[in-house]
Coordinates of C-alpha atoms and ligand atoms in Angstrom, one line a residue:
M1 CA -18.4 -10.7 -18.8
E2 CA -19.7 -9.4 -15.4
R3 CA -17.1 -7.5 -13.4
M4 CA -16.2 -8.5 -9.9
T5 CA -17.2 -6.0 -7.1
P6 CA -13.9 -4.3 -6.2
L7 CA -12.7 -4.4 -2.6
L8 CA -11.9 -0.7 -2.8
S9 CA -13.1 1.8 -5.4
A10 CA -13.2 5.6 -5.8
S11 CA -15.1 7.5 -8.4
D12 CA -14.7 11.1 -9.5
L13 CA -12.8 11.8 -6.3
A14 CA -11.4 15.2 -5.4
I15 CA -8.9 15.3 -2.6
G16 CA -6.9 17.9 -0.8
H17 CA -6.4 19.7 2.5
G18 CA -8.6 22.3 4.2
G19 CA -11.1 22.2 1.4
K20 CA -8.5 23.1 -1.3
A21 CA -8.4 20.4 -4.0
L22 CA -5.0 19.0 -5.0
F23 CA -6.7 16.8 -7.7
Q24 CA -10.1 15.9 -8.9
G25 CA -11.4 13.3 -11.2
I26 CA -9.6 10.3 -9.6
D27 CA -11.1 7.0 -10.4
L28 CA -9.7 3.7 -9.2
R29 CA -10.8 0.1 -8.5
L30 CA -8.9 -2.6 -6.7
E31 CA -10.0 -6.2 -7.0
P32 CA -8.7 -9.2 -5.0
G33 CA -5.2 -10.2 -6.0
R34 CA -4.4 -6.9 -7.8
V35 CA -1.5 -4.6 -7.1
L36 CA -2.0 -0.9 -8.0
C37 CA 1.0 1.4 -7.8
L38 CA 0.8 5.2 -7.5
L39 CA 3.7 7.0 -9.0
G40 CA 4.4 10.7 -8.9
P41 CA 6.9 13.4 -7.9
N42 CA 7.4 14.5 -4.3
G43 CA 4.5 16.5 -3.1
A44 CA 2.2 15.2 -5.8
G45 CA -0.4 14.0 -3.3
K46 CA 0.2 10.2 -3.0
T47 CA 0.1 10.3 0.8
T48 CA -3.0 12.6 0.8
L49 CA -4.8 10.1 -1.5
F50 CA -3.9 7.2 0.9
R51 CA -5.0 9.1 3.9
T52 CA -8.3 9.9 2.1
L53 CA -8.8 6.3 1.2
L54 CA -8.1 5.3 4.8
G55 CA -10.9 7.7 5.9
L56 CA -8.5 9.9 7.8
I57 CA -9.1 13.0 5.6
P58 CA -12.5 13.7 4.1
P59 CA -12.7 13.7 0.3
I60 CA -13.6 17.2 -1.1
S61 CA -16.1 15.4 -3.4
G62 CA -16.7 12.0 -5.1
R63 CA -17.2 8.6 -3.6
I64 CA -15.1 6.0 -1.9
M65 CA -16.5 2.5 -1.6
L66 CA -15.3 -0.5 0.4
G67 CA -17.0 -3.3 -1.3
D68 CA -20.7 -2.3 -1.5
D69 CA -20.4 0.1 1.5
P70 CA -19.6 3.8 1.3
L71 CA -16.5 4.5 3.4
S72 CA -18.1 7.4 5.0
R73 CA -20.8 5.1 6.7
L74 CA -18.2 2.8 8.2
S75 CA -16.8 3.0 11.7
R76 CA -13.0 2.9 12.3
V77 CA -13.2 -0.7 13.3
Q78 CA -15.3 -1.7 10.3
I79 CA -12.8 0.1 8.1
A80 CA -9.9 -1.8 9.9
T81 CA -11.5 -5.1 8.9
R82 CA -11.2 -4.1 5.2
L83 CA -8.2 -1.8 4.9
A84 CA -4.8 -2.0 6.6
H85 CA -2.1 0.6 6.4
V86 CA 1.6 -0.3 6.2
P87 CA 3.6 2.7 7.1
Q88 CA 7.1 3.5 5.6
S89 CA 9.0 2.5 8.6
L90 CA 8.7 1.2 12.1
T91 CA 10.1 3.5 14.8
T92 CA 9.4 2.9 18.5
P93 CA 11.7 3.5 21.5
F94 CA 10.2 0.4 23.2
A95 CA 11.8 -3.0 23.2
F96 CA 8.8 -4.7 21.5
T97 CA 9.2 -8.1 19.9
A98 CA 8.1 -8.8 16.4
L99 CA 5.2 -10.7 17.8
D100 CA 4.1 -7.8 20.0
I101 CA 4.0 -5.6 16.9
V102 CA 2.0 -8.1 14.9
L103 CA -0.4 -8.7 17.8
M104 CA -1.3 -4.9 17.7
G105 CA -2.8 -5.7 14.2
A106 CA -4.7 -8.7 15.5
A107 CA -5.9 -6.6 18.4
A108 CA -7.1 -3.7 16.2
L109 CA -10.5 -5.5 15.9
L110 CA -11.0 -5.9 19.6
G111 CA -12.9 -3.5 21.8
P112 CA -10.9 -0.9 23.8
F113 CA -11.0 -2.9 27.0
S114 CA -10.1 -6.3 25.5
R115 CA -6.7 -7.9 25.6
P116 CA -5.4 -10.2 22.8
G117 CA -5.9 -13.8 23.7
P118 CA -5.0 -17.2 22.1
V119 CA -7.1 -16.4 18.9
E120 CA -5.2 -13.2 18.3
H121 CA -1.9 -14.9 19.1
Q122 CA -2.6 -17.6 16.5
Q123 CA -3.6 -14.9 13.9
A124 CA -0.3 -13.1 14.6
M125 CA 1.8 -16.3 14.2
I126 CA 0.0 -17.1 11.0
A127 CA 0.8 -13.6 9.6
L128 CA 4.5 -14.0 10.6
S129 CA 4.6 -17.4 9.0
R130 CA 3.0 -16.2 5.7
L131 CA 5.9 -13.7 5.4
G132 CA 8.4 -16.4 6.3
I133 CA 9.6 -14.7 9.5
A134 CA 7.9 -16.9 12.2
D135 CA 11.4 -17.6 13.6
L136 CA 11.7 -13.9 14.4
A137 CA 8.6 -13.8 16.6
Q138 CA 10.4 -13.3 19.9
T139 CA 13.2 -11.1 18.5
E140 CA 13.2 -7.5 19.7
I141 CA 12.5 -5.2 16.7
T142 CA 15.6 -3.1 17.5
R143 CA 17.6 -6.1 16.4
L144 CA 16.0 -6.6 13.1
S145 CA 17.2 -5.3 9.7
G146 CA 15.2 -2.7 7.8
G147 CA 13.8 -5.4 5.5
Q148 CA 12.8 -7.6 8.4
R149 CA 11.1 -4.7 10.1
Q150 CA 9.1 -3.9 7.0
L151 CA 8.0 -7.6 6.8
V152 CA 6.9 -7.3 10.4
L153 CA 4.8 -4.2 9.5
I154 CA 3.3 -6.1 6.6
A155 CA 2.5 -9.0 9.0
R156 CA 0.8 -6.6 11.4
A157 CA -1.4 -5.5 8.5
L158 CA -2.1 -9.1 7.6
A159 CA -3.1 -10.0 11.2
Q160 CA -5.7 -7.3 10.9
E161 CA -7.3 -9.7 8.3
A162 CA -8.1 -6.9 5.9
G163 CA -8.5 -7.7 2.2
V164 CA -6.7 -4.5 1.1
L165 CA -3.2 -3.3 2.2
I166 CA -2.2 0.3 1.6
M167 CA 1.5 0.7 1.6
D168 CA 3.3 4.0 1.6
E169 CA 6.6 3.5 -0.2
P170 CA 7.2 0.1 1.3
T171 CA 10.8 -0.3 0.1
A172 CA 11.9 3.4 0.3
S173 CA 14.6 3.0 2.9
L174 CA 15.8 -0.5 2.0
D175 CA 19.0 -1.8 0.4
F176 CA 18.8 -3.9 -2.8
A177 CA 18.5 -7.3 -1.1
N178 CA 15.8 -6.1 1.3
R179 CA 13.9 -4.4 -1.5
V180 CA 13.8 -7.7 -3.4
Q181 CA 12.7 -9.6 -0.3
V182 CA 9.8 -7.2 0.4
A183 CA 8.8 -7.0 -3.3
N184 CA 8.6 -10.8 -3.4
A185 CA 6.5 -10.8 -0.3
I186 CA 4.1 -8.3 -1.8
R187 CA 3.8 -10.4 -5.0
Q188 CA 3.1 -13.6 -2.9
L189 CA 0.4 -11.8 -1.0
A190 CA -1.3 -10.7 -4.2
V191 CA -1.1 -14.2 -5.6
A192 CA -2.9 -15.4 -2.4
G193 CA -5.7 -12.9 -3.1
T194 CA -4.8 -9.7 -1.1
A195 CA -5.3 -6.5 -2.9
I196 CA -2.5 -4.0 -2.6
I197 CA -2.2 -0.3 -3.3
L198 CA 1.3 1.1 -2.9
S199 CA 3.3 4.2 -3.8
S200 CA 6.8 4.1 -5.2
H201 CA 9.4 6.5 -6.6
D202 CA 10.8 3.8 -8.8
P203 CA 9.1 3.2 -12.3
D204 CA 11.2 0.0 -12.7
Q205 CA 9.7 -1.4 -9.4
A206 CA 6.2 -0.3 -10.5
A207 CA 6.6 -2.1 -13.8
A208 CA 7.9 -5.3 -12.0
L209 CA 5.4 -5.3 -9.1
A210 CA 2.1 -3.8 -10.2
D211 CA -0.8 -4.9 -12.4
D212 CA -2.1 -1.4 -12.6
A213 CA -0.7 2.1 -12.2
L214 CA -1.9 5.6 -11.5
L215 CA 0.4 8.5 -12.4
L216 CA -0.3 11.7 -10.6
N217 CA 1.5 15.0 -10.5
R218 CA 0.5 18.5 -9.6
S219 CA -1.4 18.9 -12.8
G220 CA -3.6 16.0 -12.0
V221 CA -4.0 12.4 -13.2
I222 CA -1.5 11.9 -16.1
A223 CA -2.6 8.3 -16.8
S224 CA -4.3 5.4 -15.2
G225 CA -4.6 1.7 -16.3
S226 CA -2.6 -1.4 -17.0
A227 CA 1.0 -0.8 -15.7
Q228 CA 2.5 -2.4 -18.8
E229 CA 0.5 -0.1 -21.1
I230 CA 0.6 3.3 -19.3
L231 CA 4.3 3.1 -18.1
T232 CA 5.5 4.6 -21.4
A233 CA 8.5 7.0 -21.9
E234 CA 6.1 9.7 -22.9
N235 CA 3.9 9.4 -19.8
L236 CA 6.8 9.2 -17.4
S237 CA 8.4 12.3 -19.2
R238 CA 5.1 14.2 -18.6
L239 CA 4.9 12.9 -15.0
Y240 CA 8.4 14.0 -13.9
G241 CA 9.1 16.8 -16.4
I242 CA 12.3 15.2 -17.7
P243 CA 13.3 13.1 -20.8
V244 CA 12.7 9.3 -20.1
R245 CA 13.9 6.3 -22.0
R246 CA 12.1 2.9 -21.7
E247 CA 13.8 -0.3 -22.5
R248 CA 12.8 -4.0 -22.2
S249 CA 15.5 -6.4 -21.2
T250 CA 15.7 -9.9 -22.6
D251 CA 13.9 -11.3 -19.5
G252 CA 10.9 -9.1 -20.4
R253 CA 11.3 -6.5 -17.6
L254 CA 10.9 -2.8 -18.2
H255 CA 13.6 -0.4 -17.3
F256 CA 13.4 3.3 -17.3
S257 CA 16.3 5.8 -17.4
Ligands
ATP301 N1 -1.8 18.3 6.7 C1 -1.6 19.0 5.6 N2 -2.2 20.3 5.5 C2 -2.0 21.0 4.3 N3 -1.3 20.6 3.3 C3 -0.8 19.5 3.4 C4 -0.8 18.5 4.5 N4 -0.2 17.4 4.2 C5 0.4 17.6 3.0 N5 0.0 18.8 2.5 C6 0.4 19.3 1.1 O1 -0.3 18.5 0.1 C7 0.6 18.3 -1.0 C8 0.7 16.7 -1.3 O2 1.5 16.2 -0.2 P1 1.6 14.6 -0.1 O3 2.4 14.3 1.2 O4 0.3 14.0 -0.2 O5 2.6 14.3 -1.3 P2 3.3 12.9 -1.7 O6 3.1 12.7 -3.2 O7 3.0 11.8 -0.8 O8 4.9 13.4 -1.5 P3 6.2 12.5 -1.2 O9 6.4 11.7 -2.5 O10 7.2 13.6 -1.0 O11 5.9 11.7 0.0 C9 1.9 19.0 -0.6 O12 1.9 20.2 -1.3 C10 1.9 19.1 0.9 O13 2.6 20.3 1.3

């Protein structure tokens, strides 16, 4: 069977800072509707990989492609039409409303001297609706819960109309209810065709959310492939350097301890 062209792919990638490689030999491909989760200890290089995929740090070697185009040949605006970044949290001292924040995503594709108009407004409202938070459009973000703010950040990325979302620990600072809400939103976006690459410190979450996983530590890529297959006790033990137990509950979910 012919394979689909991935929205984002990397082959034989070496990444690092100041020309010093943290890893080499990273291969990944992300097709529409797939969720890929990066797991690895603190300082492993997950953020460095994201920044490299976003074109903010040059790779040391290897190739990154957005569809059929090499990332290195695309302008920032062209990259923004394909890839959107969702940061860990939203901090701003200004009294922006949720709609203001999402409009920033819709406006990312405009020229430097253009202001968002009705088209961008509509795009922003559609993004808020897709995340079920259209009723919060006029609420100042300082009045929103951590989970609601995270949904606003995801809506901002959606309003950018990129096919791939890159999410750096999207549920890191959230309580249980907000984590469930954001995780459900991520799955719904994937069902609708968005491709998502995210990082997590929670193997249970990776098993529940992701189709594929990439396990990285300072020794390199420990494993890569189908999340259900590579999230084994043995691989996670190697990844974190501690004994790990894997259990499957009656509802089929994987749990690690
Ligand atoms: N701008 C930089 N210049 C030089 N080294 C850096 C820079 N940013 C990060 N590093 C180093 O690169 C390594 C990987 O860091 P990175 O932030 O990518 O890890 P991470 O897996 O995202 O960690 P965490 O899970 O704690 O967020 C670390 O050793 C870090 O000190």
